Short mmCIF file of C-alpha atoms in Angstrom, two decimals:
data_model
loop_
_atom_site.label_atom_id
_atom_site.label_comp_id
_atom_site.label_asym_id
_atom_site.label_seq_id
_atom_site.Cartn_x
_atom_site.Cartn_y
_atom_site.Cartn_z
CA VAL A 10 119.67 93.31 99.08
CA GLU A 11 120.35 93.12 102.84
CA THR A 12 122.81 95.76 104.04
CA PRO A 13 125.04 94.23 106.70
CA LEU A 14 124.55 95.78 110.13
CA THR A 15 127.42 97.58 111.82
CA ASP A 16 127.33 96.79 115.50
CA LYS A 17 128.13 99.99 117.42
CA ARG A 18 127.06 98.71 120.82
CA ALA A 19 129.45 99.51 123.65
CA SER A 20 129.42 99.99 127.39
CA LEU A 21 129.15 103.61 128.48
CA HIS A 22 132.70 103.44 129.81
CA GLN A 23 134.03 102.12 126.48
CA ALA A 24 132.06 104.67 124.46
CA LEU A 25 133.32 107.66 126.44
CA GLU A 26 136.84 106.27 126.64
CA ALA A 27 136.89 105.98 122.83
CA HIS A 28 135.08 109.15 121.78
CA VAL A 29 135.58 111.76 124.52
CA PRO A 30 139.26 112.42 125.25
CA ASP A 31 140.46 115.28 127.49
CA GLY A 32 139.90 118.64 125.80
CA SER A 33 136.78 117.54 123.89
CA SER A 34 133.88 119.86 123.21
CA ILE A 35 130.63 118.11 124.12
CA ALA A 36 127.03 119.07 123.34
CA LEU A 37 124.55 117.62 125.83
CA GLY A 38 121.31 118.41 127.63
CA LEU A 39 119.90 119.21 124.20
CA SER A 40 116.19 118.55 124.91
CA LEU A 41 116.39 121.04 127.82
CA GLU A 42 114.89 119.55 131.02
CA SER A 43 114.18 116.03 129.77
CA LEU A 44 116.45 113.29 128.34
CA ILE A 45 119.59 114.67 129.99
CA PRO A 46 122.28 111.96 129.69
CA PHE A 47 123.17 111.97 133.40
CA ALA A 48 124.68 108.46 133.31
CA ALA A 49 127.24 109.75 130.78
CA VAL A 50 127.81 112.93 132.82
CA HIS A 51 128.58 110.87 135.92
CA GLU A 52 130.83 108.47 134.00
CA LEU A 53 132.81 111.45 132.60
CA ILE A 54 133.42 112.54 136.20
CA ARG A 55 134.55 109.02 137.14
CA LEU A 56 136.88 109.03 134.11
CA ASN A 57 138.32 112.29 135.50
CA ARG A 58 138.11 114.01 132.13
CA ARG A 59 139.82 117.42 131.99
CA HIS A 60 139.57 120.64 129.92
CA LEU A 61 136.19 119.84 128.44
CA THR A 62 134.09 122.46 126.66
CA LEU A 63 130.37 122.04 127.39
CA ILE A 64 127.81 123.19 124.82
CA GLY A 65 124.06 123.37 125.41
CA PRO A 66 120.97 125.54 125.79
CA ILE A 67 119.94 125.47 129.45
CA SER A 68 121.63 122.78 131.48
CA ASP A 69 119.66 121.48 134.38
CA MET A 70 122.34 120.54 136.95
CA ALA A 71 124.46 118.44 134.55
CA PHE A 72 126.91 121.21 133.60
CA ASP A 73 127.13 122.28 137.24
CA GLN A 74 128.17 118.77 138.29
CA LEU A 75 130.90 118.51 135.64
CA ILE A 76 132.17 122.01 136.55
CA GLY A 77 132.25 121.17 140.26
CA ALA A 78 134.23 118.02 139.50
CA GLY A 79 136.89 120.08 137.72
CA CYS A 80 136.27 118.53 134.29
CA VAL A 81 135.45 121.77 132.46
CA SER A 82 137.48 124.68 131.06
CA GLN A 83 134.79 126.38 129.01
CA VAL A 84 131.00 126.60 128.85
CA ILE A 85 129.10 127.73 125.74
CA ALA A 86 125.48 127.93 126.90
CA ALA A 87 122.41 130.06 127.46
CA TRP A 88 121.80 129.12 131.10
CA VAL A 89 123.75 127.18 133.70
CA GLY A 90 122.01 126.27 136.92
CA ASN A 91 119.37 124.10 138.49
CA VAL A 92 115.85 124.65 137.17
CA ALA A 93 114.23 123.67 140.46
CA GLY A 94 116.62 125.62 142.68
CA GLY A 95 117.92 128.45 140.51
CA SER A 96 121.66 128.99 140.96
CA GLY A 97 124.27 126.45 140.03
CA TYR A 98 126.65 126.82 142.96
CA ALA A 99 129.60 124.99 141.37
CA PHE A 100 129.23 127.23 138.28
CA ARG A 101 129.21 130.28 140.57
CA ARG A 102 132.30 129.13 142.50
CA ALA A 103 134.19 128.54 139.25
CA VAL A 104 133.29 131.94 137.75
CA GLU A 105 133.42 134.01 140.94
CA GLU A 106 136.38 132.41 142.73
CA GLY A 107 138.15 130.19 140.20
CA VAL A 108 137.28 127.08 142.30
CA PRO A 109 138.21 124.31 141.52
CA HIS A 110 139.69 126.26 138.62
CA PRO A 111 138.74 129.21 136.42
CA LEU A 112 136.02 128.80 133.81
CA GLU A 113 135.60 130.59 130.53
CA VAL A 114 131.96 131.35 129.68
CA GLU A 115 130.56 132.17 126.24
CA ASP A 116 127.07 133.46 127.04
CA HIS A 117 124.25 132.77 124.61
CA SER A 118 120.49 132.85 124.42
CA ASN A 119 118.73 129.59 123.68
CA PHE A 120 118.07 130.82 120.14
CA THR A 121 121.68 131.86 119.43
CA VAL A 122 123.19 128.60 120.67
CA GLY A 123 120.64 126.74 118.53
CA LEU A 124 121.50 128.90 115.49
CA ALA A 125 125.25 128.36 116.03
CA LEU A 126 124.72 124.59 115.92
CA LYS A 127 122.27 124.86 113.02
CA ALA A 128 124.82 126.82 110.97
CA ALA A 129 127.37 124.07 111.59
CA ALA A 130 124.75 121.43 110.77
CA MET A 131 124.04 123.21 107.48
CA GLY A 132 127.72 123.55 106.62
CA ILE A 133 127.65 127.35 106.48
CA PRO A 134 129.71 129.88 108.47
CA TYR A 135 126.86 131.71 110.23
CA LEU A 136 123.12 132.30 110.37
CA PRO A 137 121.54 135.77 110.58
CA THR A 138 118.94 136.66 113.21
CA TYR A 139 117.09 139.56 114.82
CA THR A 140 117.38 138.12 118.32
CA VAL A 141 119.55 139.54 121.16
CA ARG A 142 119.91 142.96 119.48
CA GLY A 143 120.28 145.40 122.36
CA SER A 144 121.26 142.62 124.74
CA ASP A 145 124.77 142.60 126.22
CA ILE A 146 125.00 138.99 125.04
CA ALA A 147 125.88 140.51 121.65
CA THR A 148 128.46 142.93 123.13
CA GLY A 149 132.01 141.83 122.30
CA HIS A 150 130.79 138.29 121.65
CA PRO A 151 133.35 136.07 119.87
CA ARG A 152 130.67 134.37 117.76
CA ILE A 153 128.14 137.16 117.13
CA ARG A 154 128.74 140.03 114.66
CA GLU A 155 126.53 142.58 112.99
CA VAL A 156 125.84 141.67 109.35
CA ASP A 157 124.13 143.59 106.55
CA ASP A 158 121.02 142.30 104.85
CA PRO A 159 122.11 141.99 101.18
CA PHE A 160 118.44 142.45 100.23
CA GLY A 161 118.36 145.92 101.75
CA GLY A 162 116.61 145.30 105.05
CA PRO A 163 117.88 146.46 108.43
CA PRO A 164 121.13 144.96 109.78
CA LEU A 165 121.04 141.62 111.58
CA LEU A 166 123.33 139.69 113.86
CA GLY A 167 125.27 136.78 112.41
CA VAL A 168 125.78 133.85 114.75
CA GLY A 169 128.90 131.89 113.87
CA ALA A 170 128.86 128.12 113.40
CA LEU A 171 129.68 125.94 116.38
CA HIS A 172 131.08 122.44 115.77
CA PRO A 173 131.09 120.20 118.87
CA ASP A 174 133.49 117.26 118.79
CA VAL A 175 130.76 115.01 120.14
CA ALA A 176 127.07 115.14 121.03
CA ILE A 177 125.75 112.90 123.81
CA VAL A 178 122.04 112.13 123.54
CA HIS A 179 119.74 109.91 125.58
CA ALA A 180 117.04 108.31 123.41
CA GLN A 181 114.07 106.09 124.11
CA ARG A 182 115.27 103.34 121.76
CA ALA A 183 117.87 102.61 119.11
CA ASP A 184 119.09 99.69 117.05
CA GLN A 185 122.62 98.33 117.22
CA GLU A 186 123.78 100.72 114.47
CA GLY A 187 122.67 103.70 116.52
CA ASN A 188 119.59 104.63 114.49
CA ALA A 189 117.59 106.24 117.27
CA HIS A 190 113.94 107.00 117.97
CA LEU A 191 113.20 109.96 120.22
CA TRP A 192 109.84 111.43 121.08
CA GLY A 193 108.60 114.35 123.14
CA ASN A 194 110.28 117.75 123.03
CA LEU A 195 113.53 117.75 121.04
CA GLY A 196 115.05 121.15 121.90
CA ILE A 197 118.21 121.45 119.80
CA THR A 198 118.98 117.73 119.59
CA VAL A 199 118.78 117.47 115.79
CA GLU A 200 120.96 120.55 115.19
CA ALA A 201 123.62 119.38 117.66
CA VAL A 202 123.79 115.83 116.29
CA TYR A 203 124.22 117.08 112.72
CA ALA A 204 126.80 119.68 113.83
CA ALA A 205 128.89 117.29 115.94
CA GLY A 206 131.84 115.24 114.73
CA THR A 207 130.20 112.16 116.18
CA THR A 208 127.34 111.25 118.52
CA ILE A 209 127.10 108.88 121.44
CA VAL A 210 123.57 107.56 121.94
CA THR A 211 122.54 106.17 125.30
CA CYS A 212 119.09 104.63 125.26
CA GLU A 213 116.45 102.90 127.32
CA GLU A 214 116.49 99.86 125.10
CA ILE A 215 118.27 98.50 122.06
CA VAL A 216 115.64 97.13 119.70
CA SER A 217 115.75 95.34 116.37
CA ALA A 218 116.37 97.32 113.19
CA ASP A 219 112.83 96.36 112.13
CA VAL A 220 111.31 98.35 115.00
CA ILE A 221 113.27 101.46 114.01
CA ARG A 222 112.56 101.03 110.28
CA SER A 223 108.84 100.66 110.96
CA ASP A 224 108.61 104.39 111.76
CA PRO A 225 111.35 106.34 109.94
CA ASN A 226 109.80 109.73 110.80
CA ARG A 227 110.68 109.05 114.42
CA THR A 228 114.35 108.35 113.59
CA VAL A 229 115.75 111.63 114.87
CA ILE A 230 119.34 110.35 114.72
CA PRO A 231 120.49 108.29 111.73
CA GLY A 232 123.06 105.70 112.76
CA PHE A 233 125.76 106.83 110.33
CA LEU A 234 126.20 109.92 112.55
CA VAL A 235 126.65 107.75 115.64
CA GLY A 236 129.98 106.53 117.01
CA ALA A 237 128.61 104.31 119.75
CA VAL A 238 125.26 103.21 121.12
CA VAL A 239 124.85 102.23 124.76
CA GLU A 240 121.90 100.45 126.30
CA GLU A 241 121.57 102.32 129.58
CA PRO A 242 118.09 102.04 131.10
CA GLY A 243 117.40 104.90 133.49
CA GLY A 244 120.43 106.69 132.01
CA ALA A 245 118.70 110.07 132.05
CA LEU A 246 117.51 109.98 135.66
CA PRO A 247 116.78 112.16 137.54
CA SER A 248 115.53 113.86 134.36
CA SER A 249 112.47 112.42 132.63
CA VAL A 250 112.15 110.12 129.61
CA GLN A 251 108.72 110.22 128.01
CA GLY A 252 107.08 106.81 128.26
CA TYR A 253 109.79 105.39 130.54
CA TRP A 254 110.61 107.62 133.55
CA ARG A 255 109.03 110.50 135.41
CA ARG A 256 111.19 113.35 136.66
CA ASP A 257 112.80 112.50 140.01
CA PHE A 258 112.49 115.90 141.64
CA GLU A 259 114.19 115.30 145.00
CA PRO A 260 117.78 114.79 143.68
CA PHE A 261 117.66 118.25 142.07
CA LEU A 262 116.76 119.88 145.39
CA GLU A 263 119.16 117.66 147.32
CA TYR A 264 122.05 118.50 144.98
CA HIS A 265 121.11 122.18 145.23
CA ARG A 266 121.34 122.04 149.02
CA GLN A 267 124.55 120.01 149.13
CA SER A 268 126.46 121.82 146.39
CA LYS A 269 126.12 125.17 148.15
CA THR A 270 129.64 124.64 149.56
CA ALA A 271 132.67 122.95 147.99
CA GLU A 272 132.70 120.50 150.93
CA GLY A 273 129.05 119.67 150.34
CA PHE A 274 129.77 119.10 146.68
CA ALA A 275 132.62 116.73 147.59
CA SER A 276 130.30 114.77 149.84
CA TRP A 277 127.62 114.58 147.12
CA ARG A 278 130.31 113.37 144.72
CA ARG A 279 131.50 110.66 147.12
CA ASP A 280 127.96 109.35 147.54
CA TRP A 281 126.64 109.53 144.00
CA ILE A 282 129.72 109.36 141.71
CA ASP A 283 132.85 107.88 143.27
CA GLY A 284 130.91 105.52 145.52
CA LEU A 285 129.18 103.95 142.53
CA GLN A 286 130.66 102.06 139.62
CA ASP A 287 127.97 102.61 137.04
CA ARG A 288 124.33 103.45 136.36
CA SER A 289 123.01 100.08 137.53
CA GLN A 290 124.44 100.88 140.96
CA TYR A 291 122.80 104.33 140.83
CA LEU A 292 119.43 102.69 140.24
CA ALA A 293 120.12 100.14 142.99
CA ARG A 294 120.87 102.99 145.41
CA LEU A 295 117.39 104.52 144.92
CA GLU A 296 114.66 103.37 147.29
CA PRO A 297 112.55 100.63 145.66
CA ALA A 298 109.46 102.76 146.32
CA THR A 299 111.10 105.74 144.58
CA LEU A 300 112.06 103.62 141.60
CA GLU A 301 108.52 102.32 141.34
CA ARG A 302 107.07 105.86 141.56
CA LEU A 303 109.38 107.05 138.78
CA ARG A 304 108.87 104.15 136.39
CA VAL A 305 106.10 104.71 133.83
CA ARG A 306 103.85 101.64 133.67
CA GLU A 307 100.84 103.25 132.02
CA ARG A 308 100.51 102.99 128.22
CA ARG A 309 99.46 105.98 126.11
CA LEU A 310 100.30 104.61 122.66
CA ALA A 311 100.22 106.75 119.53
CA ALA A 312 97.99 105.48 116.77
CA PRO A 313 100.04 103.47 114.26
CA ALA A 314 100.89 105.20 110.96
CA ASN A 315 100.42 103.11 107.84
CA PHE A 316 103.60 103.09 105.75
CA ALA A 317 102.33 100.59 103.16
CA PRO A 318 103.57 101.49 99.65
CA VAL B 30 95.12 134.21 149.35
CA THR B 31 98.92 134.23 148.84
CA ARG B 32 100.91 136.90 146.98
CA ARG B 33 101.93 134.28 144.46
CA GLN B 34 98.35 133.31 143.77
CA ILE B 35 97.64 136.99 143.07
CA MET B 36 100.64 137.06 140.72
CA VAL B 37 99.35 134.00 138.87
CA VAL B 38 95.94 135.61 138.40
CA ALA B 39 97.57 138.85 137.24
CA ALA B 40 99.65 136.82 134.75
CA ALA B 41 96.56 135.00 133.48
CA ARG B 42 94.76 138.31 132.88
CA GLU B 43 97.58 139.40 130.55
CA ILE B 44 96.70 136.56 128.17
CA ARG B 45 93.94 137.23 125.65
CA ASP B 46 91.86 134.60 123.92
CA ARG B 47 93.30 133.17 120.66
CA GLU B 48 96.77 134.53 121.34
CA LEU B 49 100.04 132.66 120.81
CA VAL B 50 101.86 132.91 124.11
CA PHE B 51 105.46 132.03 124.98
CA VAL B 52 104.82 130.60 128.41
CA GLY B 53 108.08 129.89 130.22
CA MET B 54 108.39 128.45 133.72
CA ARG B 55 107.06 128.65 137.26
CA LEU B 56 104.22 131.17 137.82
CA PRO B 57 103.51 131.86 134.11
CA LEU B 58 102.99 128.12 133.60
CA LEU B 59 100.17 128.31 136.14
CA GLY B 60 98.94 131.63 134.72
CA PHE B 61 98.64 130.06 131.28
CA ALA B 62 96.70 127.07 132.67
CA LEU B 63 94.39 129.47 134.52
CA ALA B 64 93.80 131.68 131.47
CA LYS B 65 92.98 128.59 129.38
CA ALA B 66 90.47 127.43 131.99
CA THR B 67 88.76 130.83 132.23
CA HIS B 68 88.78 133.71 129.73
CA ALA B 69 91.23 132.49 127.06
CA PRO B 70 90.19 128.94 126.13
CA ASN B 71 91.66 129.27 122.62
CA ALA B 72 95.07 130.59 123.62
CA ILE B 73 98.01 128.49 122.42
CA GLY B 74 101.13 128.04 124.52
CA LEU B 75 104.64 127.74 123.09
CA PHE B 76 107.50 126.32 125.12
CA GLU B 77 111.11 126.81 124.12
CA ASN B 78 111.88 123.09 124.40
CA GLY B 79 109.67 122.70 121.31
CA VAL B 80 106.29 121.88 122.88
CA ILE B 81 103.16 123.60 121.58
CA ARG B 82 100.00 122.97 123.55
CA ASP B 83 96.44 124.26 123.56
CA ARG B 84 95.11 122.26 126.50
CA PRO B 85 96.12 122.59 130.13
CA PRO B 86 98.38 119.71 131.25
CA GLU B 87 96.75 116.87 133.17
CA GLY B 88 99.30 116.78 135.98
CA PHE B 89 101.57 118.96 138.07
CA LEU B 90 104.60 120.41 136.25
CA TYR B 91 107.96 121.08 137.84
CA THR B 92 109.35 122.02 134.41
CA MET B 93 108.10 122.52 130.85
CA GLY B 94 109.79 119.22 129.92
CA ASP B 95 107.84 117.10 132.41
CA PRO B 96 105.90 114.21 130.85
CA PRO B 97 102.41 115.67 131.57
CA ASN B 98 103.30 118.65 129.35
CA ILE B 99 103.90 116.28 126.42
CA VAL B 100 100.74 114.17 126.71
CA ASN B 101 98.09 115.56 124.37
CA ALA B 102 100.35 118.38 123.21
CA LEU B 103 99.42 119.99 119.89
CA ALA B 104 102.96 119.37 118.61
CA CYS B 105 106.40 118.44 119.86
CA LEU B 106 109.01 120.12 117.69
CA GLY B 107 112.41 121.67 118.22
CA LEU B 108 113.58 124.88 119.82
CA LEU B 109 114.35 126.59 116.50
CA ASP B 110 110.78 125.92 115.31
CA VAL B 111 109.15 127.82 118.16
CA MET B 112 111.88 130.49 118.16
CA SER B 113 111.22 130.97 114.44
CA LEU B 114 107.54 131.67 115.13
CA LEU B 115 108.73 134.24 117.65
CA GLN B 116 111.15 135.82 115.16
CA GLN B 117 108.46 136.00 112.49
CA GLY B 118 106.34 138.17 114.79
CA ARG B 119 103.56 135.62 115.21
CA VAL B 120 103.85 135.36 118.99
CA HIS B 121 101.67 137.91 120.75
CA ALA B 122 102.98 137.70 124.27
CA GLY B 123 105.85 136.18 126.21
CA PHE B 124 106.60 135.87 129.92
CA ILE B 125 110.06 136.54 131.40
CA GLY B 126 111.40 136.46 134.93
CA GLY B 127 114.31 138.63 136.02
CA ALA B 128 116.76 139.04 138.86
CA GLU B 129 117.18 142.80 138.31
CA ILE B 130 115.27 145.43 136.34
CA ASP B 131 115.96 149.01 135.24
CA PRO B 132 113.44 151.81 134.53
CA ARG B 133 113.24 150.90 130.82
CA GLY B 134 112.21 147.35 131.62
CA SER B 135 115.53 145.73 130.75
CA LEU B 136 116.37 142.67 132.81
CA ASN B 137 119.64 141.26 134.09
CA THR B 138 119.96 137.54 134.74
CA THR B 139 123.65 137.20 133.83
CA ARG B 140 125.97 138.88 136.32
CA THR B 141 125.83 141.52 139.00
CA GLU B 142 127.74 142.72 142.05
CA ALA B 143 126.90 142.46 145.72
CA ALA B 144 129.12 144.10 148.35
CA GLY B 145 131.73 144.78 145.64
CA LYS B 146 131.89 141.09 144.70
CA LEU B 147 130.93 139.50 141.38
CA VAL B 148 127.76 137.42 141.52
CA ARG B 149 127.28 135.10 138.55
CA LEU B 150 123.62 134.41 137.69
CA PRO B 151 122.47 131.52 135.46
CA GLY B 152 122.10 133.55 132.23
CA SER B 153 119.47 134.20 129.60
CA GLY B 154 117.95 130.87 128.71
CA GLY B 155 115.29 131.95 126.21
CA ALA B 156 114.56 135.26 127.98
CA ALA B 157 116.67 137.48 125.71
CA ASP B 158 114.93 135.93 122.68
CA ILE B 159 111.45 136.54 124.05
CA ALA B 160 112.43 140.10 125.04
CA SER B 161 113.82 140.79 121.55
CA LEU B 162 111.14 139.16 119.43
CA ALA B 163 107.69 138.87 121.08
CA LEU B 164 105.04 141.45 120.19
CA ARG B 165 104.81 142.26 123.90
CA THR B 166 106.39 140.85 127.04
CA ILE B 167 105.15 140.46 130.59
CA LEU B 168 107.82 140.57 133.28
CA ILE B 169 107.52 138.76 136.60
CA MET B 170 109.79 139.51 139.58
CA GLU B 171 110.32 139.59 143.31
CA HIS B 172 109.92 143.19 144.49
CA GLU B 173 113.01 144.13 146.50
CA PRO B 174 114.98 147.42 146.42
CA ARG B 175 118.26 145.73 145.39
CA ARG B 176 116.53 144.27 142.31
CA PHE B 177 115.30 147.65 141.01
CA ARG B 178 118.42 149.36 139.69
CA PRO B 179 118.71 152.72 137.91
CA ARG B 180 121.43 151.10 135.76
CA LEU B 181 122.15 147.44 135.18
CA ASP B 182 125.67 145.98 135.09
CA TYR B 183 124.51 143.73 132.24
CA VAL B 184 121.40 143.85 130.05
CA THR B 185 120.41 140.26 129.37
CA SER B 186 116.87 140.88 128.10
CA PRO B 187 116.48 144.30 126.49
CA GLY B 188 113.54 146.52 127.39
CA TYR B 189 112.98 149.88 125.67
CA VAL B 190 116.57 150.24 124.44
CA PRO B 191 117.58 152.17 121.31
CA GLY B 192 117.31 150.07 118.16
CA ARG B 193 114.36 147.94 119.31
CA ARG B 194 112.53 146.61 116.25
CA ARG B 195 109.14 145.90 117.77
CA GLY B 196 107.33 144.94 120.94
CA GLY B 197 108.77 145.60 124.35
CA PRO B 198 107.71 145.03 127.94
CA ALA B 199 104.04 145.88 128.48
CA THR B 200 103.49 144.82 132.06
CA LEU B 201 105.55 144.11 135.15
CA ILE B 202 104.00 141.87 137.81
CA THR B 203 105.81 141.82 141.15
CA THR B 204 105.18 140.51 144.65
CA LEU B 205 103.80 143.99 145.51
CA GLY B 206 101.87 145.21 142.47
CA VAL B 207 101.27 145.44 138.74
CA PHE B 208 102.98 148.11 136.60
CA ASP B 209 102.85 149.50 133.10
CA VAL B 210 106.34 149.45 131.62
CA THR B 211 106.93 152.42 129.31
CA PRO B 212 109.98 153.83 127.51
CA THR B 213 110.07 156.55 130.16
CA GLY B 214 109.72 154.38 133.24
CA LEU B 215 107.42 152.30 135.43
CA ARG B 216 103.86 153.40 136.24
CA LEU B 217 101.92 151.69 139.02
CA ARG B 218 98.74 150.12 137.64
CA SER B 219 97.56 148.40 140.81
CA ARG B 220 98.91 147.49 144.23
CA HIS B 221 98.25 144.04 145.65
CA PRO B 222 95.68 143.94 148.49
CA GLY B 223 97.13 145.36 151.70
CA VAL B 224 100.19 146.94 150.02
CA SER B 225 100.55 150.75 150.25
CA VAL B 226 101.84 152.98 147.46
CA GLU B 227 104.46 154.26 149.89
CA SER B 228 105.82 150.77 150.61
CA ILE B 229 106.06 150.14 146.88
CA ARG B 230 108.07 153.34 146.41
CA ASP B 231 110.32 152.29 149.31
CA ALA B 232 110.90 148.87 147.76
CA THR B 233 111.82 150.29 144.34
CA GLY B 234 115.40 151.43 143.82
CA PHE B 235 114.45 154.22 141.39
CA PRO B 236 111.55 156.72 141.00
CA ILE B 237 108.29 155.43 139.57
CA SER B 238 105.07 157.13 138.59
CA ALA B 239 102.24 156.22 140.96
CA ALA B 240 98.92 157.82 141.85
CA ASP B 241 98.34 158.01 145.62
CA ASP B 242 94.93 156.46 145.05
CA ALA B 243 96.16 153.62 142.81
CA PRO B 244 93.59 150.81 142.88
CA GLU B 245 94.13 147.41 144.44
CA THR B 246 94.85 144.42 142.20
CA ILE B 247 91.58 142.55 141.81
CA PRO B 248 92.04 139.43 143.93
CA PRO B 249 91.39 135.94 142.55
CA THR B 250 87.81 134.72 142.54
CA GLU B 251 86.98 131.46 144.30
CA ALA B 252 86.75 129.75 140.90
CA GLU B 253 90.19 131.08 139.91
CA LEU B 254 91.67 129.89 143.20
CA GLU B 255 90.16 126.48 142.58
CA HIS B 256 91.97 126.27 139.22
CA ILE B 257 95.28 127.36 140.75
CA ARG B 258 94.97 124.78 143.53
CA ARG B 259 94.27 122.09 140.97
CA ALA B 260 97.39 123.00 138.96
CA ASP B 261 99.55 123.38 142.09
CA PRO B 262 97.95 121.06 144.66
CA ASP B 263 100.78 121.21 147.23
CA GLY B 264 101.34 124.95 146.85
CA PHE B 265 104.86 124.26 145.54
CA TRP B 266 104.87 127.39 143.36
CA THR B 267 102.16 129.52 144.97
CA GLY B 268 102.33 128.67 148.67
CA ARG B 269 99.41 127.63 150.81
CA ASP B 270 96.44 129.91 151.19
#
């Protein structure tokens, strides 16, 4: 029996318009330094979204850009900055000076933010752990409490469940229902997708359902968890996409230099956000030589796995 | 030879063969590659993004998520998988960088004050997890007086604090020397070539234990330098020698 396909394809603009209203909590940057959905981040700035809560482990530049653009009221994360440069200057301005407006920060470690999402993904109120004992992360934390071990061991810390409204994930490929293949390091992608109310998948290419079904172990995101799927090639640049794009290092340093002042941030925003309509214009703005250097042409194919019954 | 090359070699020497090592970023990434190429060919590196690898990467890495770190990896999993190995007590050593340190080897990377003004730092990342859960940690820092504080405003990654279950910081590698980290304070193990004990005391914002005749850090051999240059051909992380 053929199950009819649900077509969840949308433009990035439509997908964010439909699934990410003002005040949403969004998990993104879930693979850490790779597969960061920068196209979606930039479109959220163009949509002028307000009062967002951002959830993630480390966030290489993406959270800083949304904070600088005034989209964010709260950050729930382990690290906010720029991996190449260190500090996130927009994050610092928001916390230190309330510019462009004050920011609430719920500090985590990578493990605790992952456990908070995992607890939500499992449908339980918290998960116990031995991490961050003795760290001030645990001091007065709204989501971390000491819990007893009912089996008589030493006390642990319970990390409360965290339910994002939406997860935004960039994948290598997906079908039109949003069933998505990802490969490489996954960070806390799986936990966040299962914890979130819905997921927006941006991907390098939309492929037939047969391609996805041929390798179900690689289907990290089942389509029934997905609200919209967007074909957005290069949608993670300047972060890397295994098999498609190398890391574009220069924009990280350039943003780090420019965002040092609020004026510099505004100028970066004019050039790279407001001056562009969408991701295709971002790609067109890169030097052809840069684009060619970033694009992966080489093939390093995995050996096929035989799924014959 | 640059100070950073010396730090990479010192980091590599902290890794023993067959160990599971939580590698982290920047200089420890190079230290791991160097250890693999020399005395610790069977060491296995864990990265918090979920990568496990037992071969040095084939290309230059800006971050642990760069495509060359994925090619020929032993496994690509999730963050909770590698953190779980850490929590189980299977990870022998982990590297952590810090902005500020206190005498017990606790690190602050969250918030501090300069000239009476709040300075917000990026936060823990995985550092607090490595500090809490690895069987021993190796700390890597710039050596400046303002970074060595008798008391931290915020302990991000706990050192020898009350209630520690296991492990703790074993070694501190700075731009000036290598130190034992103990529950009672820092003890100079070696000073980098050309650095005096006195200048180390001057650059440390609290008392340390140091013999006047503390030895020099053994500099990199030509073969070690060759490996570092191969992993960092433009000197992006280690500078040009």
